[in-house]
PDB file of C-alpha atoms in Angstrom:
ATOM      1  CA  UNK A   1     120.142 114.357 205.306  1.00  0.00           C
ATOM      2  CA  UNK A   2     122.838 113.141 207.760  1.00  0.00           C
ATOM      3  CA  UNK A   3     126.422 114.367 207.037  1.00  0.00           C
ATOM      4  CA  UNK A   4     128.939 111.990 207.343  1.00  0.00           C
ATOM      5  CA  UNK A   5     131.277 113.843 209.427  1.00  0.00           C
ATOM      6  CA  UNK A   6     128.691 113.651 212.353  1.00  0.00           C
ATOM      7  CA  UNK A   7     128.375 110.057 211.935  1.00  0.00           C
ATOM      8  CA  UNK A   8     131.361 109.120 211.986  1.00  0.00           C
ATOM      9  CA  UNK A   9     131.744 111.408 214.907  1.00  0.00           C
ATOM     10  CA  UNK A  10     129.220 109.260 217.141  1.00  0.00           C
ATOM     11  CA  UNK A  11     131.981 106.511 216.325  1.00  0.00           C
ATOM     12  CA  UNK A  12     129.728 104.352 213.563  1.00  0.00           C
ATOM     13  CA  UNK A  13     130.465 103.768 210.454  1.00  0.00           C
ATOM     14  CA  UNK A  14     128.445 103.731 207.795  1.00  0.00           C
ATOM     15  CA  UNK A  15     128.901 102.034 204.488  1.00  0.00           C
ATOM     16  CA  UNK A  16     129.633 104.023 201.541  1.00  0.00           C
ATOM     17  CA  UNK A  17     126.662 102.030 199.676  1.00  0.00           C
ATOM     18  CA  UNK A  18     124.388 101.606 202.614  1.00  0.00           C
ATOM     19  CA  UNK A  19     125.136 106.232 202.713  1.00  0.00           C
ATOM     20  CA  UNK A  20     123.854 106.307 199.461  1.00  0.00           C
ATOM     21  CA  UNK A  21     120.715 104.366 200.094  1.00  0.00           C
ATOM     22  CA  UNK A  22     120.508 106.394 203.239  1.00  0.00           C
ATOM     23  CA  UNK A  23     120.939 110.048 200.763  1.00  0.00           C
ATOM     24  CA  UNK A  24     118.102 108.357 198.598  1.00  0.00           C
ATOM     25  CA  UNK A  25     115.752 108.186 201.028  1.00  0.00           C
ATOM     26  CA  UNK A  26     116.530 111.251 202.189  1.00  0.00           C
ATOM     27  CA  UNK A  27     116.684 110.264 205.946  1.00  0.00           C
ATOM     28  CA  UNK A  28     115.840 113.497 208.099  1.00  0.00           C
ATOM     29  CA  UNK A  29     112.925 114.018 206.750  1.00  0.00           C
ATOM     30  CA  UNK A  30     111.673 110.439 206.960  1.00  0.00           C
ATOM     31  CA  UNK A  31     112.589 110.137 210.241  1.00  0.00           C
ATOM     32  CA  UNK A  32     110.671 113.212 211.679  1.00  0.00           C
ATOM     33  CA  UNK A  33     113.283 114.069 213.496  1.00  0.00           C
ATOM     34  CA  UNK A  34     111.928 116.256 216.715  1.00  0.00           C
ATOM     35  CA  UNK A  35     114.149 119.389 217.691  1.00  0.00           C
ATOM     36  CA  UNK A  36     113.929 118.140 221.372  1.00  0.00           C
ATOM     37  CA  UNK A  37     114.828 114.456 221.139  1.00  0.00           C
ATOM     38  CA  UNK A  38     118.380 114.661 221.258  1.00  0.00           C
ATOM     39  CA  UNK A  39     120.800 111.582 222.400  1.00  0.00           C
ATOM     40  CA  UNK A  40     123.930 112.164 224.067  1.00  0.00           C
ATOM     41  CA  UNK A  41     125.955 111.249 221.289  1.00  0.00           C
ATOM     42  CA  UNK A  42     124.932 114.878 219.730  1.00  0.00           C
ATOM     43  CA  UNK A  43     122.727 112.730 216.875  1.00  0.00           C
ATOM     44  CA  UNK A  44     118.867 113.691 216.653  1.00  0.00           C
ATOM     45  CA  UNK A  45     116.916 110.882 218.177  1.00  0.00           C
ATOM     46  CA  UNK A  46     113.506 109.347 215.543  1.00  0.00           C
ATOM     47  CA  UNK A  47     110.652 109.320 216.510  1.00  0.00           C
ATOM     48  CA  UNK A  48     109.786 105.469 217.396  1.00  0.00           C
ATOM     49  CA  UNK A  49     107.962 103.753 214.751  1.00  0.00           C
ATOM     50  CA  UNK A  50     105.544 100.942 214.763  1.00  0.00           C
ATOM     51  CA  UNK A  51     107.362  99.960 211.068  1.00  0.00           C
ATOM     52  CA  UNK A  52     109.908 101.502 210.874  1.00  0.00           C
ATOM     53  CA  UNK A  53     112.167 101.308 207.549  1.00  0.00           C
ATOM     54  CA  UNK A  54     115.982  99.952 207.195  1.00  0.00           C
ATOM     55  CA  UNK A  55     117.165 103.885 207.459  1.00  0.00           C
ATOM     56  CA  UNK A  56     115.095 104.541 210.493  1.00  0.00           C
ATOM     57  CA  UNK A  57     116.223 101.759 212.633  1.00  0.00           C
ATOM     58  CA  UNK A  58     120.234 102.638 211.099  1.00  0.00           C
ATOM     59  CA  UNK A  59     119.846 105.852 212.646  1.00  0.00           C
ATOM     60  CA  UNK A  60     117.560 104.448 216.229  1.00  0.00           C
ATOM     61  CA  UNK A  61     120.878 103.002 216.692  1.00  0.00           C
ATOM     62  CA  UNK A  62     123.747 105.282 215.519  1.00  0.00           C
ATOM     63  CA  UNK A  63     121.502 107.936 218.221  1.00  0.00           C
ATOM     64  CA  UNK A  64     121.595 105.098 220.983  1.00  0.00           C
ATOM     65  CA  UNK A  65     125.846 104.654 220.770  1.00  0.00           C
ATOM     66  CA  UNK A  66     127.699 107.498 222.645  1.00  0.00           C
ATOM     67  CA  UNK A  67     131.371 108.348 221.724  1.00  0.00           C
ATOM     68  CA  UNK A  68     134.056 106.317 222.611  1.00  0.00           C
ATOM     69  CA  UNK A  69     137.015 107.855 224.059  1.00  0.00           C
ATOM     70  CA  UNK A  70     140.434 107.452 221.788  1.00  0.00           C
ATOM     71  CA  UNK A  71     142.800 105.143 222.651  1.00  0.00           C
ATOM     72  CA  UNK A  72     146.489 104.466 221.849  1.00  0.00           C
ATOM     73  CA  UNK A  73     147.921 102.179 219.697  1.00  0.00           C
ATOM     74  CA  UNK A  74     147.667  98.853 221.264  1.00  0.00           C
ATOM     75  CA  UNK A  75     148.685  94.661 220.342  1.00  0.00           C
ATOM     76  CA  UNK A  76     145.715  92.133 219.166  1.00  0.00           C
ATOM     77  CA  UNK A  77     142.640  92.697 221.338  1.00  0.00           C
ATOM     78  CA  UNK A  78     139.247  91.436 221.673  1.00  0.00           C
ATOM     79  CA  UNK A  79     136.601  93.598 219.286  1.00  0.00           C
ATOM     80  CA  UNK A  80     133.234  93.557 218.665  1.00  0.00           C
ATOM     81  CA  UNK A  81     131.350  94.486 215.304  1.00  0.00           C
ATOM     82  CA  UNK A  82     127.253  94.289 214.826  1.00  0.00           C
ATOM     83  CA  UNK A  83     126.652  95.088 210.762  1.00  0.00           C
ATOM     84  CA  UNK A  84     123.060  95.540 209.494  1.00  0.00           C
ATOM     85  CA  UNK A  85     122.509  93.489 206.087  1.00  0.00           C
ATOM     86  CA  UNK A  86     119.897  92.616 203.684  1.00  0.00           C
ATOM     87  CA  UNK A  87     118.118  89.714 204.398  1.00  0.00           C
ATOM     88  CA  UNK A  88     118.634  87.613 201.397  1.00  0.00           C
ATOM     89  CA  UNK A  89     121.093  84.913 199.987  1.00  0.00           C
ATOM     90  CA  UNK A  90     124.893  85.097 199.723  1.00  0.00           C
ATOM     91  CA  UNK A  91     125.437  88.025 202.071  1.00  0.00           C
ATOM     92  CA  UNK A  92     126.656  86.110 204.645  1.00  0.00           C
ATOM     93  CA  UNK A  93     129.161  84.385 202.331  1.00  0.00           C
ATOM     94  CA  UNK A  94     130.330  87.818 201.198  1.00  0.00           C
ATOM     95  CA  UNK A  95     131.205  88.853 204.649  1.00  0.00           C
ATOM     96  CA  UNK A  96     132.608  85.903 206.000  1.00  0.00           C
ATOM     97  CA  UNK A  97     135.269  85.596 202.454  1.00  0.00           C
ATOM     98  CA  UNK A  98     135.599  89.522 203.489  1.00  0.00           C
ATOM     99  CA  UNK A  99     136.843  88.436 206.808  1.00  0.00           C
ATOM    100  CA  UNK A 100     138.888  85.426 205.625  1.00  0.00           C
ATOM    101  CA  UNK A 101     140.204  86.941 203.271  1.00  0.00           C
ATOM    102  CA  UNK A 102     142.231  89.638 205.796  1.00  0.00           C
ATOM    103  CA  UNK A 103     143.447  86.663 207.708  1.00  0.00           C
ATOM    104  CA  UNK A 104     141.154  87.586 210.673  1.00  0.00           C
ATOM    105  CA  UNK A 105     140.166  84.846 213.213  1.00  0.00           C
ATOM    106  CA  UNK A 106     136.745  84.944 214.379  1.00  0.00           C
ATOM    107  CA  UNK A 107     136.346  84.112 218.248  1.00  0.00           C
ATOM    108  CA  UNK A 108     132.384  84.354 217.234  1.00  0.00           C
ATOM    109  CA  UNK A 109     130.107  84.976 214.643  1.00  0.00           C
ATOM    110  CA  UNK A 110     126.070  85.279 214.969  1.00  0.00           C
ATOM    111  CA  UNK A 111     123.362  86.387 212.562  1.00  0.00           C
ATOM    112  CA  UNK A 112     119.466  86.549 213.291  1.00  0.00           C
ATOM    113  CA  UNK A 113     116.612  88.471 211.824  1.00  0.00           C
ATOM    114  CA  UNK A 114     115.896  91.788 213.066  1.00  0.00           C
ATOM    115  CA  UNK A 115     112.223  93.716 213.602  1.00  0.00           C
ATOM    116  CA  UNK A 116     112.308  94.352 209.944  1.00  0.00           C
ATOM    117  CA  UNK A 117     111.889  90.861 208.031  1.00  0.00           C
ATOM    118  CA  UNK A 118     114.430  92.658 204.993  1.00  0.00           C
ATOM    119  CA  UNK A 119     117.402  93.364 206.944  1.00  0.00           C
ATOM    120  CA  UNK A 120     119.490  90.879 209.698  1.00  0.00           C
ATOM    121  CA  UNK A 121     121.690  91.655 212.430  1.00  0.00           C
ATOM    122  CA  UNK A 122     125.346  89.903 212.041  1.00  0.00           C
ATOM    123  CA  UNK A 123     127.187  90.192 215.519  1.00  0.00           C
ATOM    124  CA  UNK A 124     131.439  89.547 214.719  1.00  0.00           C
ATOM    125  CA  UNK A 125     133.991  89.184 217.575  1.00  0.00           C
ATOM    126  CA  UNK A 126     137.455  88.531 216.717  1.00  0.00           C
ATOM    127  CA  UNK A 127     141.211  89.681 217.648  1.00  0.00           C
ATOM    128  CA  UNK A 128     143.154  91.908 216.546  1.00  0.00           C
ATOM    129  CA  UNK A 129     144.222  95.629 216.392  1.00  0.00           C
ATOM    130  CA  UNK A 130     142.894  98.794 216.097  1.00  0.00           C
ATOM    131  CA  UNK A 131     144.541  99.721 212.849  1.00  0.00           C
ATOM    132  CA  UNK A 132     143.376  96.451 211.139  1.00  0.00           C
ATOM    133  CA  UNK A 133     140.094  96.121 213.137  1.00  0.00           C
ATOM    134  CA  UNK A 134     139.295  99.744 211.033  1.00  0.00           C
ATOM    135  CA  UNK A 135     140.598  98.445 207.868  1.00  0.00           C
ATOM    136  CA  UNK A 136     138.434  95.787 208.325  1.00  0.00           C
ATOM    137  CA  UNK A 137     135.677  97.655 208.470  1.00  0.00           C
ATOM    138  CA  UNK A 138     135.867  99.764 205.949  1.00  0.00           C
ATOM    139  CA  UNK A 139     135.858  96.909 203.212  1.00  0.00           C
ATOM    140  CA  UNK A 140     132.731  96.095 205.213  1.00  0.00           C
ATOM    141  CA  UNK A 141     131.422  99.248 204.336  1.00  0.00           C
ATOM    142  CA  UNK A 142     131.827  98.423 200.611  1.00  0.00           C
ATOM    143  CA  UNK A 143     129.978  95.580 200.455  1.00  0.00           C
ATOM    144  CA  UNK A 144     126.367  96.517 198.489  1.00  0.00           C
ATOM    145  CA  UNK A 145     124.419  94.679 200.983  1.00  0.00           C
ATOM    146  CA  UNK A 146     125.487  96.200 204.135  1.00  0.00           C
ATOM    147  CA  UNK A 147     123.541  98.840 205.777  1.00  0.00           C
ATOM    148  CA  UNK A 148     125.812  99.872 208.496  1.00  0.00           C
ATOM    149  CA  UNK A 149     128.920  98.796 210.835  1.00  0.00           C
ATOM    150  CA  UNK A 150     128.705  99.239 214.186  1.00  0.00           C
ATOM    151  CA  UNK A 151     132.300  98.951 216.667  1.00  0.00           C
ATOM    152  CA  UNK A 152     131.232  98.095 220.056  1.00  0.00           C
ATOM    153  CA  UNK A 153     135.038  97.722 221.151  1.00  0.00           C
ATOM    154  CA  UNK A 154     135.208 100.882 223.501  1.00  0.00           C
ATOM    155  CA  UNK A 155     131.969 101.560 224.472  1.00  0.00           C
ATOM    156  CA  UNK A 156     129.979 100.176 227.392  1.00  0.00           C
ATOM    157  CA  UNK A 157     127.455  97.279 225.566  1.00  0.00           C
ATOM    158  CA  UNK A 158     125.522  94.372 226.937  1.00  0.00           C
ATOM    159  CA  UNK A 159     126.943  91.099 225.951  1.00  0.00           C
ATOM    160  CA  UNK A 160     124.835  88.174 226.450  1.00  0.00           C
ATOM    161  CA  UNK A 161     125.860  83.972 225.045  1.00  0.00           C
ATOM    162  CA  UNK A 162     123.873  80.842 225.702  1.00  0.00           C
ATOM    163  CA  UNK A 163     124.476  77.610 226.597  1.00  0.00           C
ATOM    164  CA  UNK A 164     123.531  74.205 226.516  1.00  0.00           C
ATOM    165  CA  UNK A 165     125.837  71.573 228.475  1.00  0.00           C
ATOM    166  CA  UNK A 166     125.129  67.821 229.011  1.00  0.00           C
ATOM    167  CA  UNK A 167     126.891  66.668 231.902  1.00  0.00           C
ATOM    168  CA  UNK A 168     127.510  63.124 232.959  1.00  0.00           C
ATOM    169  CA  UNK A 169     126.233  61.971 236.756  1.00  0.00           C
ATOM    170  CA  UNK A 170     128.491  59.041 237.371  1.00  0.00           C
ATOM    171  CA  UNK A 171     132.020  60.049 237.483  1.00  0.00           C
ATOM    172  CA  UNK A 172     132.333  62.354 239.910  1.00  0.00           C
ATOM    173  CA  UNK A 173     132.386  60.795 243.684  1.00  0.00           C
ATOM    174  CA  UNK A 174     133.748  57.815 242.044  1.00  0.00           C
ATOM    175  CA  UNK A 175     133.774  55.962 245.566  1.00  0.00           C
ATOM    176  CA  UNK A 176     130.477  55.811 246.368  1.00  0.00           C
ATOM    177  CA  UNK A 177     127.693  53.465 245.084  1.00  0.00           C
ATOM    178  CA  UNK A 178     126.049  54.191 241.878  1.00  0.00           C
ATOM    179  CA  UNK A 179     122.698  55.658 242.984  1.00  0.00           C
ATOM    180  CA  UNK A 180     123.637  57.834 245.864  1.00  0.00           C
ATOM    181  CA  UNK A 181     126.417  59.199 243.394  1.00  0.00           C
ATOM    182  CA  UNK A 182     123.804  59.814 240.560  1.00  0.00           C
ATOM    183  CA  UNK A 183     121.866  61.703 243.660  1.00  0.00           C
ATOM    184  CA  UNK A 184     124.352  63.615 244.918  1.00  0.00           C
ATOM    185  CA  UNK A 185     126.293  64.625 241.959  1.00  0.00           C
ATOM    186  CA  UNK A 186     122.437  65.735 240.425  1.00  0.00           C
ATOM    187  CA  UNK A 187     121.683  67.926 243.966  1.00  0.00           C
ATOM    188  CA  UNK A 188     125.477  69.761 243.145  1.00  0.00           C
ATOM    189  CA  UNK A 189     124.862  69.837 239.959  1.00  0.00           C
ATOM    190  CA  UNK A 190     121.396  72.002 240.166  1.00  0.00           C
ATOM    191  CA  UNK A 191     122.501  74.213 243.174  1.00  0.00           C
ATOM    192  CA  UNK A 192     125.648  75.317 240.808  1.00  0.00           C
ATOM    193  CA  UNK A 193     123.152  75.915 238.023  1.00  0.00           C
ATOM    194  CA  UNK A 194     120.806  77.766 240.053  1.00  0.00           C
ATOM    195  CA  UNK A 195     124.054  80.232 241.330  1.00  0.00           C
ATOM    196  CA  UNK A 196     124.986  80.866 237.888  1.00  0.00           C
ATOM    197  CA  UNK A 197     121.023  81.461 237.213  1.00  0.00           C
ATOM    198  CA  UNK A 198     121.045  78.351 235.174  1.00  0.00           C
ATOM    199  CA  UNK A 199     117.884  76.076 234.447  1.00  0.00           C
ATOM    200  CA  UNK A 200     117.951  72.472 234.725  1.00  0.00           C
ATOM    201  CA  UNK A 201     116.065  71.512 231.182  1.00  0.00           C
ATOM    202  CA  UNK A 202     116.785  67.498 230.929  1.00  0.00           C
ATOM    203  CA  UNK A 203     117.386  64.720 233.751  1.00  0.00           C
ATOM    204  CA  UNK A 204     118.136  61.114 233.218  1.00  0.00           C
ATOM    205  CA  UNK A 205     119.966  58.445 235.316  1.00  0.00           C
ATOM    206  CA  UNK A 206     122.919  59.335 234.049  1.00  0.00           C
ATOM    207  CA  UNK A 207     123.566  62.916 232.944  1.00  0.00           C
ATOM    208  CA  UNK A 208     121.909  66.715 233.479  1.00  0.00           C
ATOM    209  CA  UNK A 209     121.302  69.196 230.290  1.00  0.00           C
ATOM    210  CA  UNK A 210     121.539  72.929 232.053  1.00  0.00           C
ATOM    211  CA  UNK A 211     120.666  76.276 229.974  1.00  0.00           C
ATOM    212  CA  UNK A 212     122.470  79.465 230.731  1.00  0.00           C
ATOM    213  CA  UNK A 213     121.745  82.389 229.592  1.00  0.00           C
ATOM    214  CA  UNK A 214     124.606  85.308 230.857  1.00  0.00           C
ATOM    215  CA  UNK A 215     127.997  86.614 230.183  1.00  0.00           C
ATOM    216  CA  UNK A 216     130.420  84.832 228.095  1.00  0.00           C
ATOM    217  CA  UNK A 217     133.349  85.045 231.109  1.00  0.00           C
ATOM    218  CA  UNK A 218     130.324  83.502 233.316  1.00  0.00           C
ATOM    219  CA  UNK A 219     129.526  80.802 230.635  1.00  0.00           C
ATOM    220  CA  UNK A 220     133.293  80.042 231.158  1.00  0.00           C
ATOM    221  CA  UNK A 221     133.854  80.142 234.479  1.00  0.00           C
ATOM    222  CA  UNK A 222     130.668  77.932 234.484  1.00  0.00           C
ATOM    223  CA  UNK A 223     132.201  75.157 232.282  1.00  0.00           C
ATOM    224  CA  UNK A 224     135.501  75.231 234.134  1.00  0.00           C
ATOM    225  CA  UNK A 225     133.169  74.409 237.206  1.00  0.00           C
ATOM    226  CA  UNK A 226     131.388  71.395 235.009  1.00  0.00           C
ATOM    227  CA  UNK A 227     134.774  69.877 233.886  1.00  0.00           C
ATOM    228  CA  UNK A 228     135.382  67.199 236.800  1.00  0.00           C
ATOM    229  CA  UNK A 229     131.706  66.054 236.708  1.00  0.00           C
ATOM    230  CA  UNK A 230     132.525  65.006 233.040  1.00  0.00           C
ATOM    231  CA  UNK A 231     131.322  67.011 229.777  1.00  0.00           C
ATOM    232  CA  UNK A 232     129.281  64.857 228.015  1.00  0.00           C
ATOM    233  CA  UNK A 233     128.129  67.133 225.083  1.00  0.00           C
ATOM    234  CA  UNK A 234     128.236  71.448 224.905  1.00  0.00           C
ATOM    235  CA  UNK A 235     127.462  73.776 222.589  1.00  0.00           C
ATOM    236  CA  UNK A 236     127.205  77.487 223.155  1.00  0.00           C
ATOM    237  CA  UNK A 237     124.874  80.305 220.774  1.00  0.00           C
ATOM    238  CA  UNK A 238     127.688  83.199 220.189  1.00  0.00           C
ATOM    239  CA  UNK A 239     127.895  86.679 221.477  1.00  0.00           C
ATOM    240  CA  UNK A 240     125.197  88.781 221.377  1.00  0.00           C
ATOM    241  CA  UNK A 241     125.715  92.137 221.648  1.00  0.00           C
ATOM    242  CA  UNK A 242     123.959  95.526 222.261  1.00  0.00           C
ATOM    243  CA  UNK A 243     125.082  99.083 223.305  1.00  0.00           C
ATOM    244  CA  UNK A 244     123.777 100.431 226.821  1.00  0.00           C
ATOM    245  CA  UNK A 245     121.634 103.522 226.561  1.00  0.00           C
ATOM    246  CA  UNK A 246     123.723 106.855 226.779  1.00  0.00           C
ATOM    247  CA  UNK A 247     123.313 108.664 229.906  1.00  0.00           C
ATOM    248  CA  UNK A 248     123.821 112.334 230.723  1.00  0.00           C
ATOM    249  CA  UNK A 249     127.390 112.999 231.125  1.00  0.00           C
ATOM    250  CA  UNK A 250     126.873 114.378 235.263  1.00  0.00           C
ATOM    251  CA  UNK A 251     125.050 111.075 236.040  1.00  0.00           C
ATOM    252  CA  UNK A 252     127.482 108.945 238.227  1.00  0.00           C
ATOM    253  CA  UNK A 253     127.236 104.964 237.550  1.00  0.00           C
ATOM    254  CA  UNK A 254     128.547 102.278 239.904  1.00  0.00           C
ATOM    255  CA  UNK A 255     130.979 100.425 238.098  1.00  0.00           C
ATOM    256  CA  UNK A 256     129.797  96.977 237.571  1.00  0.00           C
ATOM    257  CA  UNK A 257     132.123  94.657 239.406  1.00  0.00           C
ATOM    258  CA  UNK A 258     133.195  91.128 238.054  1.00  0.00           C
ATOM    259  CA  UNK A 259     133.295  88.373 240.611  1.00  0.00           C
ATOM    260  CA  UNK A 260     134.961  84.730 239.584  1.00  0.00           C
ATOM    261  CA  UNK A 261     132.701  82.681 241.361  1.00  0.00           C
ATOM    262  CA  UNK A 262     135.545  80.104 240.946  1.00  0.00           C
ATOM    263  CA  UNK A 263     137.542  81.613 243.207  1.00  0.00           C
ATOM    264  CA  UNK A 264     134.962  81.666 245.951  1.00  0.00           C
ATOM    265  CA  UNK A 265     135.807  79.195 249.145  1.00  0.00           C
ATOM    266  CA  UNK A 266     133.592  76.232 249.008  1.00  0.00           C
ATOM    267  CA  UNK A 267     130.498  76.518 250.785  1.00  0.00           C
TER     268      UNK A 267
END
């Protein structure tokens, strides 16, 4: 059975009622844990199963999240939560009054089922600080239905959003006849998609629908880039988030680096 000193230590936290499901079921040995599949977060590693149970895929992830180093005290900044729930009615009411009820302001909120068809996956970014970001979660914790709460703030995580954006063909190159500006706005309008790694999904004579699948700070740089074509109709998924795999602490990693691509000179 897991102590919850060296949980908290791999920087999760886990409920108070989804630790005593997790002391019920006697996790360790239900997750035949093997002596040497260990993670780098110091957390035995399961064995993968082919069903595995609402405790087993708790701890698959707590073993997949490596420390994050302590900060300072710091103003409102942009945090990320993932919390493991029961799939049934009214839990995500309970959260979302939870969150309301501290004032918070969500910048994104997305629930989907998981690989187990009794528990879903509810992905929260908002703003705000540390101090109230961990108060926060610990009324989280509370909350009967909740398995476990995950803070992906200061760790490195993959962050995917999609979109879907309608865009008009006709006002932009106002000055030139009709067709060739339906022609040449579509042509612009496909190259850009196909930079961002965009798919073209809808064409009529007078607008585009693109999908794009990547980075929310791409999916914004992407609309800012759409704007003087003329927005016809958006609407983007939410954040979807998931840790990176720990690596061994001598392995060296290229730091990814961000490029605007609205800053780039025209071609």
């Amino acid at each position: 059975m897991f102590a919850r000193s060296a949980i908290r230590a791999a920087g999760v936290a886990l409920p108070r009622s989804g630790a005593v499901r997790l002391a019920a079921h006697n996790v360790a040995p239900v997750c035949h844990i093997l002596h040497n599949n260990v993670s780098t977060t110091g957390l035995h590693k399961p064995a993968p199963f082919q069903n595995p149970s609402p405790e087993e895929v708790c701890q698959n992830i707590m073993s997949q999240i490596p420390q994050a180093k302590p900060k300072g005290p710091k103003s409102k900044e942009k945090r990320t939560f993932t919390v493991l729930v029961d799939n049934q009615p009214g839990v995500l009411s309970k959260i979302v009054d939870t969150i309301s009820a501290r004032g918070f302001n969500i910048d994104s909120l997305v629930v989907g089922r998981t690989n187990l068809k009794e528990m879903s996956r509810i992905t929260l970014v908002f703003y705000d600080t540390q101090h109230a970001s961990a108060q926060l979660s610990a009324q989280l914790e509370d909350l009967v239905p909740v398995w476990a709460v995950f803070d992906y703030t200061d760790i490195r995580v993959i962050e995917r959003e999609m979109l879907l954006v309608k865009v008009d063909l006709e006002k932009e190159n106002a000055d030139l006849p009709l067709r060739m500006r339906r022609d040449l706005n579509r042509r612009s309008l496909t190259e850009m998609a196909a930079l961002f790694g965009g798919i073209i999904q809808d064409v009529s004579h007078e607008n585009v629908t693109i999908e794009l699948s990547t980075k929310p700070q791409r999916i914004g740089t992407f609309m800012s880039l759409l704007k003087p074509y003329g927005i016809v109709e958006a609407t983007r998924s939410g954040v979807l988030t998931m840790a990176r795999s720990p690596v061994e602490p001598d392995y060296i990693q290229e730091e990814e680096v961000e490029v605007d691509l609205a800053s780039l000179p025209p071609s």
